[in-house]
Coordinates of C-alpha atoms in Angstrom, one line a residue:
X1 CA 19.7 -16.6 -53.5
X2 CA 17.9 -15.3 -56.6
X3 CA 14.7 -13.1 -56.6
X4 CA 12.3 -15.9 -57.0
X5 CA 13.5 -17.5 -53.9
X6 CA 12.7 -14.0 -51.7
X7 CA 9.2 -14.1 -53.2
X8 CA 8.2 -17.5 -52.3
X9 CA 9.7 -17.2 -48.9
X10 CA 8.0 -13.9 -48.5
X11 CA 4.6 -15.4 -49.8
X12 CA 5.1 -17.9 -47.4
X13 CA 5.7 -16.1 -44.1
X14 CA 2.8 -13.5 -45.2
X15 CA 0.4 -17.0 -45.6
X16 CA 1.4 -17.8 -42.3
X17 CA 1.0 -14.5 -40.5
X18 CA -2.4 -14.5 -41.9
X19 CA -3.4 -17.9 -40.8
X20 CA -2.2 -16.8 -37.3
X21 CA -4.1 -13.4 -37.3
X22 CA -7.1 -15.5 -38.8
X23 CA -7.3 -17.4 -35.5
X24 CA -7.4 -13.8 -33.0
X25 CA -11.2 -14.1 -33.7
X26 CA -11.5 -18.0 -32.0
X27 CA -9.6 -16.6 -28.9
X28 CA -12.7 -16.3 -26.4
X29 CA -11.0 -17.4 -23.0
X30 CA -7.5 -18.3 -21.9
X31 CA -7.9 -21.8 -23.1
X32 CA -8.6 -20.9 -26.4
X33 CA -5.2 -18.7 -26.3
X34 CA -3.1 -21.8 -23.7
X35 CA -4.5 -25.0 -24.8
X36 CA -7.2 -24.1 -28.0
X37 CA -9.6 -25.0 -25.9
X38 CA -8.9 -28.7 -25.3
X39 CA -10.1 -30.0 -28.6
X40 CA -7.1 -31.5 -30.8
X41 CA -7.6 -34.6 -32.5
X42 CA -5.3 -37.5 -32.3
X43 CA -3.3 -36.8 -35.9
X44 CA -3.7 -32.5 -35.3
X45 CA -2.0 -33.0 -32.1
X46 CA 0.9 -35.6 -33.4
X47 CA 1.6 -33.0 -36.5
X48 CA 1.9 -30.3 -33.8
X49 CA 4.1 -31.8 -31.6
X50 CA 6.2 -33.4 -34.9
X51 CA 5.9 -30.0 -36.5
X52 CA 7.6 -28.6 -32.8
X53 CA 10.6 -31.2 -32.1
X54 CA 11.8 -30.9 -35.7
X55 CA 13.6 -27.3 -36.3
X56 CA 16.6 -25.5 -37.3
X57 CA 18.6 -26.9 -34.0
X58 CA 17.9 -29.8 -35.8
X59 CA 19.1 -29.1 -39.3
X60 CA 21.7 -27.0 -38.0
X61 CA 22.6 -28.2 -34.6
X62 CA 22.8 -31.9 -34.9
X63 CA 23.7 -31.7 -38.4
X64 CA 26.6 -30.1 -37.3
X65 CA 27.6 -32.4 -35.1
X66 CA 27.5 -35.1 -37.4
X67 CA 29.3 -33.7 -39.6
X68 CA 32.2 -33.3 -36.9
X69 CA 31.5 -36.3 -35.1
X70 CA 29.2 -38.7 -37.1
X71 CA 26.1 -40.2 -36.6
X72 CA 25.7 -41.1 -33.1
X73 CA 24.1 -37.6 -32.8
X74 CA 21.2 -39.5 -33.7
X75 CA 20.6 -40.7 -30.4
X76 CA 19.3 -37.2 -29.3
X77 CA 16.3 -37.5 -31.2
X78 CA 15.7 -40.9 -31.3
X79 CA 15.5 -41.7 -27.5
X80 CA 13.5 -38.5 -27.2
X81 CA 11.2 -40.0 -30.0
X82 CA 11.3 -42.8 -27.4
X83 CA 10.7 -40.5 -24.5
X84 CA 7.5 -38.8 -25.9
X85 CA 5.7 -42.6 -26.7
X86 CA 7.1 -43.7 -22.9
X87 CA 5.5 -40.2 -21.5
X88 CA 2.9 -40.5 -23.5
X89 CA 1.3 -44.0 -22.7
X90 CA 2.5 -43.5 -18.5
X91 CA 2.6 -39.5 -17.3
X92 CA 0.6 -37.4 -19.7
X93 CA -2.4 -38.9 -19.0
X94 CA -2.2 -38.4 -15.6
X95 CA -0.8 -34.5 -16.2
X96 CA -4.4 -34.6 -18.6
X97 CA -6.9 -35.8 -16.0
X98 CA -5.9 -33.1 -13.5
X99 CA -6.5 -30.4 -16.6
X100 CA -3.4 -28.4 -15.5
X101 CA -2.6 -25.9 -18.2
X102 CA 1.3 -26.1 -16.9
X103 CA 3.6 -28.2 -14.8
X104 CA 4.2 -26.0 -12.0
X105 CA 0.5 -26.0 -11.7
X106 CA 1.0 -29.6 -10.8
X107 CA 3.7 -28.8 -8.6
X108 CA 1.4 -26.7 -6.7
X109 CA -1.0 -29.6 -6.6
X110 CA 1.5 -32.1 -5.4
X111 CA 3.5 -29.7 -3.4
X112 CA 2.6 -26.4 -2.8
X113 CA 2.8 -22.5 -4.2
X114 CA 6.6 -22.3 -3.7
X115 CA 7.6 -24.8 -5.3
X116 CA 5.0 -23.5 -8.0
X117 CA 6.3 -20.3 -8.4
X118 CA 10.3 -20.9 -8.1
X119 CA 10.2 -23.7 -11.2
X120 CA 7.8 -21.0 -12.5
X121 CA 10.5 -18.2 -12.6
X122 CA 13.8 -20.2 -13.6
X123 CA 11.9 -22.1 -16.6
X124 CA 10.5 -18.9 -17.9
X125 CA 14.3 -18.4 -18.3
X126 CA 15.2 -21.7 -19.4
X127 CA 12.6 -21.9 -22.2
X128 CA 13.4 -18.1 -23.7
X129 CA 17.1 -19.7 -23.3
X130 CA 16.5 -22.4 -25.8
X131 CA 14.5 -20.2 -28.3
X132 CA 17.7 -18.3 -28.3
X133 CA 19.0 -21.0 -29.5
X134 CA 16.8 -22.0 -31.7
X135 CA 16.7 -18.2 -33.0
X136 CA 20.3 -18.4 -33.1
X137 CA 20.3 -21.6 -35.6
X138 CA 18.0 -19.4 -37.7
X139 CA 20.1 -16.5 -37.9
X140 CA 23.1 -19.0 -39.1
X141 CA 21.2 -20.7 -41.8
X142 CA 20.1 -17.8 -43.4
X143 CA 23.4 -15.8 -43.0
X144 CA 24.5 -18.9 -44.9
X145 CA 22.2 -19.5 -47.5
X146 CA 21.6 -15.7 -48.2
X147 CA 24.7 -14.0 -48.2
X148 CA 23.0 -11.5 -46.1
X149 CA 25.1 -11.1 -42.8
X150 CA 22.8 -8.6 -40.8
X151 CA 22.2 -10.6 -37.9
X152 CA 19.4 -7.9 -36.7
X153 CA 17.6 -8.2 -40.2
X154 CA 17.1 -11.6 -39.7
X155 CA 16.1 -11.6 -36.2
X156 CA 13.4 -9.7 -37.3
X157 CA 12.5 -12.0 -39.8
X158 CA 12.1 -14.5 -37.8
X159 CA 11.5 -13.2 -34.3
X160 CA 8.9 -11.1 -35.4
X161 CA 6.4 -13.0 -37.2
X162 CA 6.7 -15.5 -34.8
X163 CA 5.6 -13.4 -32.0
X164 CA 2.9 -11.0 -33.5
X165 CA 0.8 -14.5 -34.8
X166 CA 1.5 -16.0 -31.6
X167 CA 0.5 -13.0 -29.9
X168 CA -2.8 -13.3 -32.0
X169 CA -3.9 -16.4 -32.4
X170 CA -2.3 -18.3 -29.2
X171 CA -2.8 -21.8 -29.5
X172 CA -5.2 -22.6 -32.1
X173 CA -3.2 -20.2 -34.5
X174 CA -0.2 -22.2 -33.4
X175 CA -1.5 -26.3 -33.5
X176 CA -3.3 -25.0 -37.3
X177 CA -0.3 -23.4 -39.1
X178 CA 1.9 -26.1 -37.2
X179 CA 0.1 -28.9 -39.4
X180 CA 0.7 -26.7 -42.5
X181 CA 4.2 -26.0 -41.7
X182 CA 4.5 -29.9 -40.8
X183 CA 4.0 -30.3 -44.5
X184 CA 6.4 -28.0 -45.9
X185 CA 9.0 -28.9 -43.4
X186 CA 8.3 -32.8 -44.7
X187 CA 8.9 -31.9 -48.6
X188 CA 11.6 -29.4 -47.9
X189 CA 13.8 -32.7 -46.0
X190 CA 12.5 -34.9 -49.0
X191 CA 14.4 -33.1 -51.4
X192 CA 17.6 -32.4 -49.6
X193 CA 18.6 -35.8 -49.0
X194 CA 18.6 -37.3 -52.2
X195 CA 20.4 -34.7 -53.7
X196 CA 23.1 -34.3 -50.8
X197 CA 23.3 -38.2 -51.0
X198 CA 24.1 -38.4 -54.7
X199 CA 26.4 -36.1 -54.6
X200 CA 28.7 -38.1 -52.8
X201 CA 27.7 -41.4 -54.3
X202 CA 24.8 -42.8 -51.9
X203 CA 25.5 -45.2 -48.8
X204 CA 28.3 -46.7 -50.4
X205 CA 30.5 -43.7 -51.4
X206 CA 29.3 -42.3 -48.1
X207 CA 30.6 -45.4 -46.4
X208 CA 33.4 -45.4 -48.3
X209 CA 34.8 -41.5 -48.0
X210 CA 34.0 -41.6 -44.2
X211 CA 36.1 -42.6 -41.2
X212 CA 35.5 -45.9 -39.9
X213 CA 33.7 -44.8 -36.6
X214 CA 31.4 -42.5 -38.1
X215 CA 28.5 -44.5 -38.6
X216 CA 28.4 -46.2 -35.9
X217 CA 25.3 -45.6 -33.8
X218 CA 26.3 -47.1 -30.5
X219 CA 30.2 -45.7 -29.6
X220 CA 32.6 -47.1 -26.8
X221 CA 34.1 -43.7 -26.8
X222 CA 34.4 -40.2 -27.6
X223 CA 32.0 -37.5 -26.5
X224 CA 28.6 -39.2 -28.0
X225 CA 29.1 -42.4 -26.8
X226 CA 27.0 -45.5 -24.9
X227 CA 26.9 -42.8 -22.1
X228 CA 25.7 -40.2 -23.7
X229 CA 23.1 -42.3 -25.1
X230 CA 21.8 -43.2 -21.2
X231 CA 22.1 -39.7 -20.5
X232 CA 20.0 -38.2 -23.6
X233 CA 17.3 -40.9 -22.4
X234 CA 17.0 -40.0 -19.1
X235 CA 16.5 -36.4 -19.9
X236 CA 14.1 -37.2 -23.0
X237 CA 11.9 -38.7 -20.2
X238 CA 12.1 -35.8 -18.4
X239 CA 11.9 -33.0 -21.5
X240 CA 9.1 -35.3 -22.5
X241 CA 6.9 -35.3 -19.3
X242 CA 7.6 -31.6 -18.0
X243 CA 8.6 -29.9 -21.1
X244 CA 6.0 -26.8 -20.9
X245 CA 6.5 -26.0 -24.9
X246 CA 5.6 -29.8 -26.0
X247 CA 3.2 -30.3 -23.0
X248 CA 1.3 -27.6 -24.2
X249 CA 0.0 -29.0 -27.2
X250 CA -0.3 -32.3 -25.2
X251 CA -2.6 -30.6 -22.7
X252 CA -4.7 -29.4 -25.6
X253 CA -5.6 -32.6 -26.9
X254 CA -9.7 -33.7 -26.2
X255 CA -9.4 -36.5 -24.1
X256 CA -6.8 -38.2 -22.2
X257 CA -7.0 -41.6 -25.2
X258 CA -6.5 -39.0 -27.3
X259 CA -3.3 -37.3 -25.8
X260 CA -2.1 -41.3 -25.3
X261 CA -2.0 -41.9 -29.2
X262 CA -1.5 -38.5 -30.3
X263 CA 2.2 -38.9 -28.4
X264 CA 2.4 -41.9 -29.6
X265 CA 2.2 -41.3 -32.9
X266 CA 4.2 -38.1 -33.0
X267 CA 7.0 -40.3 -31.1
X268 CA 6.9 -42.9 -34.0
X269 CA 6.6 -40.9 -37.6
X270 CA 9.5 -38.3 -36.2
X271 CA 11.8 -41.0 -35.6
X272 CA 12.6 -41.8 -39.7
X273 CA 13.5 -38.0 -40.0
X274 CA 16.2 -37.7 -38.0
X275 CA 17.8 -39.0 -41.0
X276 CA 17.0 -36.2 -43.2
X277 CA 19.9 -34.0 -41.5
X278 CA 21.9 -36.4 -39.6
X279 CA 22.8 -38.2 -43.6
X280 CA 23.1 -34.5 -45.2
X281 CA 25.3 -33.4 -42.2
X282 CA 27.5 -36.5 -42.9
X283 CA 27.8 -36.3 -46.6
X284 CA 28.4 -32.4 -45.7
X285 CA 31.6 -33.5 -44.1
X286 CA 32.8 -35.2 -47.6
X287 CA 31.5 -32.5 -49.9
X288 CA 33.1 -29.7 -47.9
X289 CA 35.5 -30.5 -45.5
X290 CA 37.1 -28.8 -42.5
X291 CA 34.3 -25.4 -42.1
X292 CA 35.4 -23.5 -39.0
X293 CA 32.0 -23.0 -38.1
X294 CA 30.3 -26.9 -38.0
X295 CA 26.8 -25.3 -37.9
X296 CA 26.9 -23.8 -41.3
X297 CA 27.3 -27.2 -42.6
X298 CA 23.7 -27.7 -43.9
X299 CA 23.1 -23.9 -45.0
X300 CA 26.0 -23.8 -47.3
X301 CA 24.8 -27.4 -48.7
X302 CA 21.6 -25.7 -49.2
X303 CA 22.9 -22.6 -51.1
X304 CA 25.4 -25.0 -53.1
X305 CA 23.7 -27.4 -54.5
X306 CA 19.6 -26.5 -54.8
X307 CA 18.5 -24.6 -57.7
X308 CA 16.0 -21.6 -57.5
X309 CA 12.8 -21.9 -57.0
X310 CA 13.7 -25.2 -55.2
X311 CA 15.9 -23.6 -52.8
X312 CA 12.8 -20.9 -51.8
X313 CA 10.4 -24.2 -51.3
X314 CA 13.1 -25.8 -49.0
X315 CA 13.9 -22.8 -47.2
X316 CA 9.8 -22.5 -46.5
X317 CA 9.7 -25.9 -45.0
X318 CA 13.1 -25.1 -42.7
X319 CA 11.6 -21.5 -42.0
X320 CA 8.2 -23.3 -40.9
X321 CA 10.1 -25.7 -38.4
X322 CA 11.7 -22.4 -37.1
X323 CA 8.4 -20.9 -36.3
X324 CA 6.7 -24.0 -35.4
X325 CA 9.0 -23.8 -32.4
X326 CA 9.4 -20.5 -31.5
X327 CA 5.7 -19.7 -31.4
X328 CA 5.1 -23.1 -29.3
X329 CA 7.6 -22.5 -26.8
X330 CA 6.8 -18.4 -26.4
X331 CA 2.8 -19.8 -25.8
X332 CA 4.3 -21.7 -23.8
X333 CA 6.3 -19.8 -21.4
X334 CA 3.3 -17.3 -21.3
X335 CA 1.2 -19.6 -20.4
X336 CA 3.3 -20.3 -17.7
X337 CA 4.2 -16.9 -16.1
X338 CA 0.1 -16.1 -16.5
X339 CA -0.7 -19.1 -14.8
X340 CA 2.1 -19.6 -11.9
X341 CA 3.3 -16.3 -11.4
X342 CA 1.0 -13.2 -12.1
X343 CA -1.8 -14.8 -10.4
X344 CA -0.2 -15.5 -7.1
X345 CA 1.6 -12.1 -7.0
X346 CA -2.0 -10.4 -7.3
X347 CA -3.0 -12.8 -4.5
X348 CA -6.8 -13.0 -5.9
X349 CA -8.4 -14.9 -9.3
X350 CA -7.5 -12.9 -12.1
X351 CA -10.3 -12.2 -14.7
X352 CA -10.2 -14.2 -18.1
X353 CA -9.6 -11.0 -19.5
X354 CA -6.8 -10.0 -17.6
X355 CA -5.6 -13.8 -18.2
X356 CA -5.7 -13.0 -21.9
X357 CA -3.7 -9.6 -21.9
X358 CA -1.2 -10.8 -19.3
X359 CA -0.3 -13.9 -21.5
X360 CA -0.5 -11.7 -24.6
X361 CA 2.0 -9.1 -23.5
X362 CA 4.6 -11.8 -21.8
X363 CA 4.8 -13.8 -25.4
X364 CA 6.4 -10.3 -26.4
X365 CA 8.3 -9.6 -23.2
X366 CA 9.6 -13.1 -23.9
X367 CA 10.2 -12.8 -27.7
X368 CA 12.9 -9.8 -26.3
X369 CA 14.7 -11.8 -23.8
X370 CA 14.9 -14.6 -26.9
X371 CA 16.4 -12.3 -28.8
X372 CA 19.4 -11.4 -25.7
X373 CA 19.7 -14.9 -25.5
X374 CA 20.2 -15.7 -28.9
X375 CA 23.6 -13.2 -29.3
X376 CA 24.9 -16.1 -26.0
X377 CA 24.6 -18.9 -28.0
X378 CA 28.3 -19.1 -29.9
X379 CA 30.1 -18.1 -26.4
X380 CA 28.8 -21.5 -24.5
X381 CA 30.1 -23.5 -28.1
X382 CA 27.2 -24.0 -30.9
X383 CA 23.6 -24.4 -30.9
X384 CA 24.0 -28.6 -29.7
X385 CA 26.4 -27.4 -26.9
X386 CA 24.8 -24.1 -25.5
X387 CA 21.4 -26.7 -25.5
X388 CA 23.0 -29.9 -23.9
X389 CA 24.5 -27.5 -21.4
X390 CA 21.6 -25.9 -20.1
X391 CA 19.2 -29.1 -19.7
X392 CA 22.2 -30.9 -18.3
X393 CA 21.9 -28.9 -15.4
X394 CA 17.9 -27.5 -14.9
X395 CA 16.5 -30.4 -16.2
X396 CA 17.0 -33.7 -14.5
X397 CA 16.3 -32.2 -10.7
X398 CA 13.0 -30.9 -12.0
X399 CA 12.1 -34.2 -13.4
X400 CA 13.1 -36.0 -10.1
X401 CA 10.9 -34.3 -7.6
X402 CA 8.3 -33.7 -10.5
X403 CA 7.7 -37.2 -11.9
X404 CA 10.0 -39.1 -9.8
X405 CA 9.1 -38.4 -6.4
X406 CA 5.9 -36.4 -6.8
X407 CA 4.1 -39.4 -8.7
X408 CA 5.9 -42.0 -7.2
X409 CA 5.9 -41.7 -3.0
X410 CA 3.8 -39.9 -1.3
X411 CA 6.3 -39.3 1.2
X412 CA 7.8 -36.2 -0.8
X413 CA 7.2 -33.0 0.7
X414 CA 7.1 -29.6 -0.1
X415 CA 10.6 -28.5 1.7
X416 CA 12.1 -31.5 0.1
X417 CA 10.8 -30.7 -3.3
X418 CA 12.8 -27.3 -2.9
X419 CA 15.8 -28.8 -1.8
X420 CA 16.4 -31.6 -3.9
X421 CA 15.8 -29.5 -7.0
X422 CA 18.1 -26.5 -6.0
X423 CA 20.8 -29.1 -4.7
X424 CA 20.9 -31.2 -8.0
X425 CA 20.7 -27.7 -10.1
X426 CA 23.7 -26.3 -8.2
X427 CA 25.7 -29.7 -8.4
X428 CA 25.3 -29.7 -12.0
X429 CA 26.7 -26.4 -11.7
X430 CA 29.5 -26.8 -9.9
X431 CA 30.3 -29.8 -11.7
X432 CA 30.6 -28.3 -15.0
X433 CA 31.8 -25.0 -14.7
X434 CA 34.4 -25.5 -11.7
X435 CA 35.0 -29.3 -12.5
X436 CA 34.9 -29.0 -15.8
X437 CA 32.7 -32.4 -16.1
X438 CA 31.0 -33.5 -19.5
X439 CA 27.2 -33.4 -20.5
X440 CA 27.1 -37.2 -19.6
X441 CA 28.5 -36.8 -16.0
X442 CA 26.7 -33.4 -15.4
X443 CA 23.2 -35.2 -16.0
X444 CA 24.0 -37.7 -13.8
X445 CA 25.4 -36.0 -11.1
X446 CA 22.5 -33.5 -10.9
X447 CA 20.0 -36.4 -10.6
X448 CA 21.8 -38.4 -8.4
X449 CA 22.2 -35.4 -5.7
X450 CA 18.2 -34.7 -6.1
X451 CA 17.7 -38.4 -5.9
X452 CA 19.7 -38.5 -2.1
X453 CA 18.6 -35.0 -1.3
X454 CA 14.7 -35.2 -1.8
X455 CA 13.7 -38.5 0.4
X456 CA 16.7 -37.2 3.1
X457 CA 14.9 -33.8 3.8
X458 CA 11.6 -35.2 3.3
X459 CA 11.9 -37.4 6.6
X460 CA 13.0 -34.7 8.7
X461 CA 9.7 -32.4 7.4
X462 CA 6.2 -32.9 7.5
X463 CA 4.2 -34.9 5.2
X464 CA 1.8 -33.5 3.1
X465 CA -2.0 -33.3 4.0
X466 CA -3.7 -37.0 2.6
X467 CA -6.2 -34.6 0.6
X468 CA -3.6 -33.0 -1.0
X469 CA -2.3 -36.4 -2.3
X470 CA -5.4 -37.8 -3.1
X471 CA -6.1 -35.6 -5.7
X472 CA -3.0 -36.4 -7.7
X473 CA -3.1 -40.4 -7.1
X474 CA -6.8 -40.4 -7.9
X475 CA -5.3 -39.0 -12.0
X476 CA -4.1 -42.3 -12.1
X477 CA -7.4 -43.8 -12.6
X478 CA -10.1 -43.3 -15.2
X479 CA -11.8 -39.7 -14.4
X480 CA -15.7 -39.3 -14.5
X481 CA -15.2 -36.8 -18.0
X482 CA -13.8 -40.3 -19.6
X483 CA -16.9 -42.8 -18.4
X484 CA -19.0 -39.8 -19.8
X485 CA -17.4 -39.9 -22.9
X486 CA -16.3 -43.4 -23.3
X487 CA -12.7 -42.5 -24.5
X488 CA -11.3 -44.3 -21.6
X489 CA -7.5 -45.0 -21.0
X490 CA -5.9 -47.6 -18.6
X491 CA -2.4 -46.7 -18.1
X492 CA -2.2 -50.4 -16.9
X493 CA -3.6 -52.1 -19.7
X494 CA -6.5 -54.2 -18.3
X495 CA -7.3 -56.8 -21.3
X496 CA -5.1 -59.6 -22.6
X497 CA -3.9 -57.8 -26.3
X498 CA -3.5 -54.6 -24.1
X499 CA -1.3 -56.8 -21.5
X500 CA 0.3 -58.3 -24.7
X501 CA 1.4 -54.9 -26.3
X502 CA 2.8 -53.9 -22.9
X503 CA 5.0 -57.2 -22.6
X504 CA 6.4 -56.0 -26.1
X505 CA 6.9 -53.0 -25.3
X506 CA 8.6 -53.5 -22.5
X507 CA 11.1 -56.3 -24.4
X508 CA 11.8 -53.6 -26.6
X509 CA 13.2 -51.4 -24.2
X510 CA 14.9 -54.2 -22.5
X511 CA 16.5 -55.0 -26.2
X512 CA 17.9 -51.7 -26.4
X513 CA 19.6 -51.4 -23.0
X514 CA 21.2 -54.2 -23.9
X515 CA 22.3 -52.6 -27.0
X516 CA 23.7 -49.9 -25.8
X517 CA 25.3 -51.7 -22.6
X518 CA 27.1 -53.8 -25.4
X519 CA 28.6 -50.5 -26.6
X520 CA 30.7 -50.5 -23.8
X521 CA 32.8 -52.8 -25.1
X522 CA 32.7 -51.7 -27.9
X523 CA 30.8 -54.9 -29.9
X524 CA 29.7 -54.2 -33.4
X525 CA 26.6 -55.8 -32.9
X526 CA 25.7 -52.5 -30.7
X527 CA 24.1 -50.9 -32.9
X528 CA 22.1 -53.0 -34.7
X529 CA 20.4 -54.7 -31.0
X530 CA 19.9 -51.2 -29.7
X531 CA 18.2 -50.1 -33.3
X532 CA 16.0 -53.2 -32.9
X533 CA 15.2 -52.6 -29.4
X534 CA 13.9 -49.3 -30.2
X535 CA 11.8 -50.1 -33.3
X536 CA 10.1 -53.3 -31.3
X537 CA 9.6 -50.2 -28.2
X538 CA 7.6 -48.2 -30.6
X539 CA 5.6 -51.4 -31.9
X540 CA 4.6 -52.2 -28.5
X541 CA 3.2 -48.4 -27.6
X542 CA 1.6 -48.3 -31.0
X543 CA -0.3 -51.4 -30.3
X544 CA -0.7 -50.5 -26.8
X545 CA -2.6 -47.3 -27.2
X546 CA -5.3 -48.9 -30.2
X547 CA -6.0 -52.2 -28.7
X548 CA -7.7 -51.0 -26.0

């Protein structure tokens, strides 16, 4: 890496950390610094939540798992892209009307305080979990690319900036630089896949050097098969409607239409990128074959084959996904602790001052335990492993008695809440570290034990109040701020073209269960029907949230 390359990065990150500190002045209240405020527009908020769910894990992660196991690593972000429209049109709307700042906030609203405060506690820990990993896949790109092995050195780097602007700025520092680094990280891809893909001749040497299997989307077997793909979709539902790091920007949006097509759209222009790592990470495999370490793949690409001054440009857009993420999700936890935690442990209303310094000093309290988790990351297997591991066990309980249950029968109480999350977390558990089950059978298990566990208790305890309720199912309808405004949403479309976009969308998502039912047995046609499903799904939800 030659001089001109540490310039321009260094240029870069100082651009950024002055953007960030820029925005300390417009930090007035607590939702300046949680949710700027409530006043992202429609594309801001899409390039926030694109510039978020496109990172190093990304480049690094799944790239490495295509290049040891092809492309069917797609999946995870293409039925999350799917996840984020389906959440987007259905849930987050609701989430918006109730102008919660987090979702154990809602859980309080739904349920009551403990529920509130245990999710509270264990995803403060599972979201400073995944920045270690997403820390973790910085560390290895730039060991790579650099030559420099200090892992500390690089922590800093990236740790560091991430959480001083963060610790300025909050979330408007955070959803402004996040459409800036959207642009870098968009020309930095640009210009890594051509060049990876002539190197090994295009799509057809590609097709030609690879193993049979290893562009095919929708598998019969092996660890990313049809399975996994049902399993990656069910939990991209659920990281998609209670994910605090993406919800956050979601929540900021100014009205509830616009937090409907700002999803939407982020949903849809993510989805073609995937293939700006997924195709390097595959021609990777052909250009340098059999790396004991799969994550380095797209870092030694990098350093191989870009020439300088390039090489610094494509290293700013990768380093801009990295600290897209890691300031999102460390607001985000913040936000969380400050709003579920501190307050009910002082028992009273903190100030909005207090508010503001509490949240302030946990983003650095939980930029350290990022950093722990980080050095865990290569014991539980690789940034995709370490990641699929964790949400294969927290993740689909929460979503049951969150989304599930709590928005779907009123039934659902408190107690049951409590047990059906703690039952399916501890099955998941059990089942992968003493049974030794997969990602795919983990998931399932986990929801299928809350699923049986949350109505069982919940007839044997006492409902919740009808006030309580009514609050939560009266989100469902227009709110008075929307009739004041006249940005009104319908989650259930109430005019023929918005009935119309629905029935497509929903034939979409039909289509590509289908698809990936076919996988099973093992049809080549898979693919292509599932693919199609997908892209109708995404018509449909595009329609659906500008016809009406």
């Amino acid at each position: 890496m030659a001089t001109i390359d540490i310039v321009i990065v260094l240029v870069f990150l100082g651009i950024t950390f002055y953007i960030g500190s820029f925005f300390y002045r417009w930090v007035g209240d607590p939702d300046d610094f949680m949710v700027a405020g409530r006043k992202l527009t429609p594309f801001i908020l899409a390039a926030v939540i694109a510039a978020t769910n496109v990172n190093l894990y990304s480049f690094v992660g799944q790239a490495g798992v295509a290049y040891k196991h092809g492309i069917a690593i797609l999946w995870q972000t293409w039925t999350g892209n799917m996840a984020i429209v389906f959440s987007g049109l259905f849930i987050i709307p609701i989430m918006r009307r109730l102008r919660i700042k987090t979702i154990p906030e809602f859980l309080e609203q739904r349920y009551d305080k403990r529920v509130r405060t245990l999710v509270g506690v264990l995803w403060i820990f599972r979201l400073a979990f995944w920045l270690g990993v997403v820390l973790y896949t910085a560390v290895v790109a730039a060991q790579a690319i650099t030559g420099v092995e200090s892992f500390a050195f690089w922590i800093f780097v990236f740790a560091v900036i991430a959480i001083v602007y963060t610790v300025l700025g909050g979330m408007w520092a955070i959803a402004f630089t996040d459409v800036v680094q959207f642009v870098f990280m968009l020309i930095g891809a640009l210009i890594v896949l051509p060049m990876a893909m002539a190197a090994v001749g295009w799509m057809p040497g590609l097709i030609d050097k690879l193993p049979a299997d290893a562009l095919t989307l929708v598998r019969e077997d092996g660890p990313y098969n049809w399975k996994f793909i049902l399993a990656i979709f069910l939990l991209g539902i659920q990281w998609a409607s209670v994910d605090q790091g993406l919800l956050q920007r979601a929540f900021g949006a100014e009205s509830t239409r616009t937090v409907a097509k700002g999803m939407v759209l982020a949903g849809i222009i993510t989805t073609p990128f995937a293939l700006l790592w997924n195709l390097p990470g595959l021609a990777a495999s052909v250009l340098y074959p059999g790396l004991e370490n799969a994550d380095q793949a797209i870092p030694i690409l990098l350093a191989d084959m870009l020439p300088n001054v390039v090489l610094g440009l494509v290293l700013c857009g990768l380093i801009s996904s990295q600290l897209s993420t890691i300031s999102g999700n460390l607001n985000g936890v913040a936000t969380l602790f400050t709003n579920d935690i501190y307050e009910s442990l002082r028992k009273r209303k903190a100030t909005n001052k207090e508010v503001l310094m509490i949240a302030r000093v946990m983003t650095g309290i939980v930029g350290i335990f990022m950093i722990g988790f980080a050095f865990l990351v290569p014991k539980l297997g690789g940034a995709v492993e370490a990641y699929l591991t964790v949400i294969g066990i927290m993740d689909m309980p929460l979503f049951i008695v969150a989304i599930v249950y709590g928005l779907l029968w009123k039934r659902a109480t408190s107690t049951a809440a409590l047990a059906g999350y703690l039952s399916g977390a501890t099955a998941g558990i059990i089942g992968k570290f003493y049974f030794g089950l997969d990602f795919n059978s983990t998931t399932f298990l986990g929801a299928a034990v809350a699923l049986i566990v949350t109505p069982l208790v919940s007839f044997i305890t006492k409902a919740e109040s009808p006030e309580k309720l009514a609050i939560v199912w009266k989100a469902r309808n227009i709110s008075d701020e929307e009739i004041k405004s006249g940005h009104i949403y319908h989650i259930i479309p109430k005019t023929p073209k918005g009935r119309m976009a629905m029935l497509v969308f929903l034939s979409g998502l039909i289509l590509f269960f289908i698809g990936v039912f076919l996988g099973s047995g093992g049809y080549a046609i898979a693919s292509w029907i599932a693919v199609i499903g997908m892209l109708v799904y995404f018509l449909g939800g595009l329609i659906r949230v500008y016809v009406e």
